[in-house]
Amino acid sequence: MQLMSEKSAAGGGLRERKKRATRAALAEAAVRLAAEHGAEKVTVEAISAAAGVSVRTFFNYFDSRDDAFVVVDADAGARMRRAVLDAPAVLSPLEALREAMAAELAEAEQQHELWRLHAKVLHASPHLLARGVGAHMAAEADLADAIAERLRGVGDTGGPGSGAGPGSVTGPGSGLYPRLLAAVAGAAVRTSMDHWSAHQEEAAFLDVFHEVFTLLAAGLPAPSA
Amino acid sequence: MQLMSEKSAAGGGLRERKKRATRAALAEAAVRLAAEHGAEKVTVEAISAAAGVSVRTFFNYFDSRDDAFVVVDADAGARMRRAVLDAPAVLSPLEALREAMAAELAEAEQQHELWRLHAKVLHASPHLLARGVGAHMAAEADLADAIAERLRGVGDTGGPGSGAGPGSVTGPGSGLYPRLLAAVAGAAVRTSMDHWSAHQEEAAFLDVFHEVFTLLAAGLPAPSA
DNA sequence: ATGCATCTTTGCATACCATGCAACTTATGT
DNA sequence: ACATAAGTTGCATGGTATGCAAAGATGCAT
């Protein structure tokens, strides 16, 4: 009696596949409709119709209409967590995070067209952009845990704060560093995407991404005039 | 859209004062009710009743119910912008930003009790936390502009991108640095608040805040074990 | 293949959110 | 005091979101 925990791994039963297909269809329909008509003019009814399901079913998949525009691959967090944990020990935490995020972004690039539409839609309505940021926060929490685990060295698998220990509250052991790192890296990625989104013709995304992390690693020095 | 006409500075006519009072009453009622009953259980009707206005009037002040929980002082952005521009020239951009934000946070601390309730409410429902993050993005854009202006030296007051210039797209002149700085500093502040919120009894907020910016300026080095 | 247990979809009812509009009330300037 | 601009309110309307129970798929063991 397997507990059927493989919620996100490929394949599985027909049920899982169908659910994933429906979810993807809804998300894609939402993005395409929003790109064409503007996000605010797209009703749940229209999205549901385009995906071939009832309105009620839409709400079985998303907690709110806006979620459909914002959804990022739900297990990107898990993948990045793994990438951070598996990264070579010689990499600094920031570097490990950079590599994990770069890999994830490369993954997203495979659905090239949808990714761009997505960016377009979010960029067009600040309201959704904000929600997108929020969506990343859960992933950032996962990343913070992964970083904390990596810092402790493998072995202690306790959750965050399990080994609060005697360190200073603001110092190591408080969990502040991993969370800061995850939050800052997330902000860096969003800034990169935003900048690239506004200069798509002029710069490659990876160039922006690279420069941003270089700036971070250097402590955000004032640019020499 | 919103009413929110001209002046946000103190005083003025009776009208302005009444509007500010009503807005404050609504925001405060929203936060207090949410702190007591949970944000999701608080209806617009309840908030409006507590503030002594009609439901319709509520929507004259806020675009959505959640906005009432999230509202940060609307002209905090303008004040920080000013602080960044007026900061001593010897400060690095990151330092100038740190000082501006510290001043703003000290300001918020004056309404101590409300600030804590606010933090409690946002922390209790991730949904609102995300929205709060979004609310800061507008302020971050203002800050990015201020930083850009500061970097150019005073004089050119043009908007963002006005001096795109001939620099490399990822280099200075592209506006990437100011935006990154603003976004990262914002993430740092949120991380500080979050961490402090979870360790309120153990650490002073300013200690956390200070450590976070020290880490940033050092390039987020791996903590020595 | 058959039948049962489980999960998913769907329609319906209900409540709340959000906006436009018109009527009414309250400040402001002269 | 008068005219005007600004703010408030109720009503109507349409979209969003959830609980519930019936109907339709799927998984699994026999």
Coordinates of N, CA and C in Angstrom, one line a residue, chain A residues 93-94 127 129-131 133-134 137 151 169-171 174 176-177 179-181 183-184 187-188 191 195 202-203 207-208 211-212 215-217 219-223, chain B residues 93-94 127 129-131 133-134 137 151 169-171 174 176-177 179-181 183-184 187-188 191 195 202-203 207-208 211-212 215-217 219-223:
Chain A
P93 N 27.5 29.5 -0.2 CA 26.0 29.4 -0.3 C 25.4 30.3 -1.4
L94 N 25.9 31.5 -1.5 CA 25.4 32.3 -2.6 C 25.6 31.7 -4.0
H127 N -0.6 44.6 -10.1 CA -1.4 43.8 -9.1 C -0.9 42.4 -9.1
L129 N 1.9 41.3 -10.5 CA 3.3 41.2 -10.3 C 3.5 41.0 -8.8
A130 N 2.8 41.8 -8.0 CA 2.9 41.6 -6.5 C 2.6 40.2 -6.1
R131 N 1.5 39.7 -6.7 CA 1.1 38.4 -6.3 C 2.2 37.3 -6.7
V133 N 5.3 37.8 -6.7 CA 6.4 37.9 -5.7 C 6.0 37.1 -4.5
G134 N 4.7 37.2 -4.1 CA 4.2 36.4 -3.0 C 4.3 35.0 -3.2
M137 N 7.5 33.4 -2.3 CA 8.0 33.4 -0.9 C 8.0 32.0 -0.3
L151 N 24.5 24.3 5.4 CA 25.5 24.9 6.3 C 25.9 24.1 7.5
V169 N 21.6 35.8 19.1 CA 20.3 35.8 18.4 C 20.4 36.2 16.9
T170 N 21.3 37.2 16.7 CA 21.4 37.7 15.4 C 22.5 36.9 14.6
G171 N 23.3 36.1 15.3 CA 24.4 35.4 14.7 C 24.0 34.1 14.1
S174 N 20.7 31.3 14.4 CA 19.4 31.9 14.6 C 18.6 31.7 13.3
L176 N 18.9 33.3 10.7 CA 18.7 34.6 10.0 C 19.4 34.6 8.6
Y177 N 20.7 34.1 8.6 CA 21.4 34.1 7.4 C 20.8 33.4 6.2
R179 N 17.7 32.7 5.7 CA 16.5 33.4 5.2 C 16.8 34.7 4.4
L180 N 17.8 35.3 4.9 CA 18.3 36.6 4.2 C 18.8 36.2 2.9
L181 N 19.6 35.2 2.8 CA 20.1 34.8 1.5 C 19.0 34.4 0.5
A183 N 15.9 35.3 0.5 CA 15.1 36.4 0.2 C 15.8 37.4 -0.8
V184 N 17.1 37.6 -0.5 CA 17.9 38.5 -1.4 C 18.1 37.9 -2.8
A187 N 14.9 38.3 -4.6 CA 14.8 39.7 -5.1 C 15.7 39.9 -6.3
A188 N 16.9 39.3 -6.3 CA 17.8 39.4 -7.4 C 17.3 38.8 -8.7
T191 N 14.5 41.0 -10.0 CA 15.1 42.2 -10.6 C 15.6 41.9 -12.0
H195 N 14.2 43.6 -15.4 CA 15.1 44.3 -16.2 C 15.2 43.8 -17.6
E202 N 17.9 44.0 -26.0 CA 19.2 44.4 -25.9 C 20.2 43.5 -25.2
A203 N 19.6 42.7 -24.2 CA 20.5 41.9 -23.4 C 19.9 40.5 -23.2
D207 N 23.1 37.2 -19.1 CA 24.0 38.2 -18.8 C 23.5 39.1 -17.6
V208 N 22.3 39.4 -17.7 CA 21.7 40.2 -16.6 C 21.8 39.4 -15.3
E211 N 25.4 39.3 -13.9 CA 25.8 40.6 -13.4 C 25.2 40.8 -12.0
V212 N 24.0 40.5 -11.9 CA 23.3 40.8 -10.6 C 23.9 40.0 -9.5
L215 N 27.2 41.5 -8.5 CA 27.0 42.7 -7.7 C 26.7 42.3 -6.2
L216 N 25.9 41.3 -6.1 CA 25.5 40.8 -4.7 C 26.8 40.3 -4.0
A217 N 27.6 39.5 -4.7 CA 28.7 38.9 -4.1 C 29.7 39.9 -3.7
G219 N 29.0 42.8 -2.5 CA 28.4 43.7 -1.5 C 27.8 44.9 -2.0
L220 N 27.3 44.9 -3.2 CA 26.6 46.0 -3.8 C 27.3 47.3 -3.8
P221 N 28.6 47.3 -4.2 CA 29.4 48.5 -4.2 C 28.8 49.6 -5.1
A222 N 29.1 50.8 -4.8 CA 28.7 51.9 -5.7 C 29.4 51.7 -7.0
P223 N 28.7 51.8 -8.1 CA 29.4 51.6 -9.4 C 30.4 52.8 -9.6
Chain B
P93 N 25.7 54.0 -1.7 CA 24.3 53.9 -1.9 C 23.6 53.0 -0.9
L94 N 24.3 51.9 -0.6 CA 23.7 50.9 0.3 C 23.5 51.5 1.7
H127 N -1.3 34.9 2.7 CA -2.0 35.6 1.6 C -1.7 37.1 1.7
L129 N 0.6 38.6 3.6 CA 2.0 38.9 3.6 C 2.5 39.1 2.2
A130 N 2.0 38.3 1.3 CA 2.4 38.4 -0.1 C 2.0 39.8 -0.6
R131 N 0.7 40.2 -0.2 CA 0.2 41.4 -0.7 C 1.0 42.6 -0.1
V133 N 4.2 42.5 0.6 CA 5.4 42.6 -0.2 C 5.1 43.4 -1.5
G134 N 4.0 43.1 -2.1 CA 3.7 43.8 -3.3 C 3.5 45.3 -3.1
M137 N 6.6 47.2 -3.4 CA 7.3 47.3 -4.6 C 7.2 48.7 -5.3
L151 N 23.2 58.8 -7.8 CA 24.4 58.4 -8.5 C 24.9 59.3 -9.6
V169 N 24.6 47.3 -21.6 CA 23.2 47.1 -21.1 C 23.1 46.6 -19.7
T170 N 24.1 45.8 -19.4 CA 24.1 45.3 -18.0 C 24.9 46.2 -17.1
G171 N 25.6 47.1 -17.6 CA 26.5 47.9 -16.8 C 25.8 49.2 -16.3
S174 N 22.3 51.5 -17.3 CA 21.1 50.7 -17.7 C 20.0 50.8 -16.6
L176 N 20.1 49.1 -13.9 CA 20.0 47.9 -13.3 C 20.4 48.0 -11.8
Y177 N 21.5 48.6 -11.6 CA 22.0 48.7 -10.2 C 21.1 49.3 -9.2
R179 N 17.9 49.5 -9.3 CA 16.7 48.7 -9.0 C 17.1 47.4 -8.2
L180 N 18.2 46.9 -8.5 CA 18.7 45.8 -7.7 C 18.9 46.2 -6.2
L181 N 19.5 47.3 -6.1 CA 19.8 47.8 -4.7 C 18.4 48.0 -3.9
A183 N 15.5 46.6 -4.5 CA 14.8 45.4 -4.3 C 15.5 44.6 -3.2
V184 N 16.8 44.5 -3.3 CA 17.6 43.7 -2.3 C 17.4 44.4 -0.9
A187 N 14.0 43.4 0.4 CA 14.0 42.0 0.9 C 14.7 41.9 2.2
A188 N 15.8 42.7 2.4 CA 16.5 42.7 3.7 C 15.6 43.2 4.8
T191 N 13.0 40.6 5.6 CA 13.6 39.5 6.3 C 13.9 39.9 7.8
H195 N 12.1 38.0 10.9 CA 12.9 37.3 11.9 C 12.7 37.9 13.2
E202 N 13.6 38.0 22.1 CA 15.1 37.7 22.2 C 16.0 38.8 21.6
A203 N 15.5 39.5 20.6 CA 16.4 40.4 19.9 C 15.7 41.7 19.6
D207 N 19.0 45.5 16.1 CA 20.2 44.6 16.0 C 20.1 43.8 14.8
V208 N 18.9 43.2 14.6 CA 18.7 42.4 13.4 C 18.9 43.2 12.2
E211 N 22.6 43.8 11.5 CA 23.3 42.7 11.1 C 23.0 42.3 9.6
V212 N 21.8 42.5 9.3 CA 21.4 42.2 7.9 C 22.1 43.0 6.9
L215 N 25.7 42.0 6.6 CA 25.9 40.9 5.7 C 25.8 41.2 4.3
L216 N 24.8 42.1 3.9 CA 24.7 42.5 2.6 C 26.0 43.2 2.1
A217 N 26.5 44.1 2.9 CA 27.6 44.9 2.5 C 28.9 44.0 2.3
G219 N 28.8 41.1 1.1 CA 28.6 40.2 -0.1 C 28.0 38.8 0.4
L220 N 27.3 38.8 1.5 CA 26.6 37.6 1.9 C 27.6 36.4 2.1
P221 N 28.7 36.6 2.7 CA 29.7 35.5 2.9 C 29.1 34.3 3.7
A222 N 29.6 33.2 3.4 CA 29.3 32.0 4.2 C 29.7 32.3 5.7
P223 N 28.8 32.1 6.6 CA 29.2 32.3 8.0 C 30.2 31.3 8.4

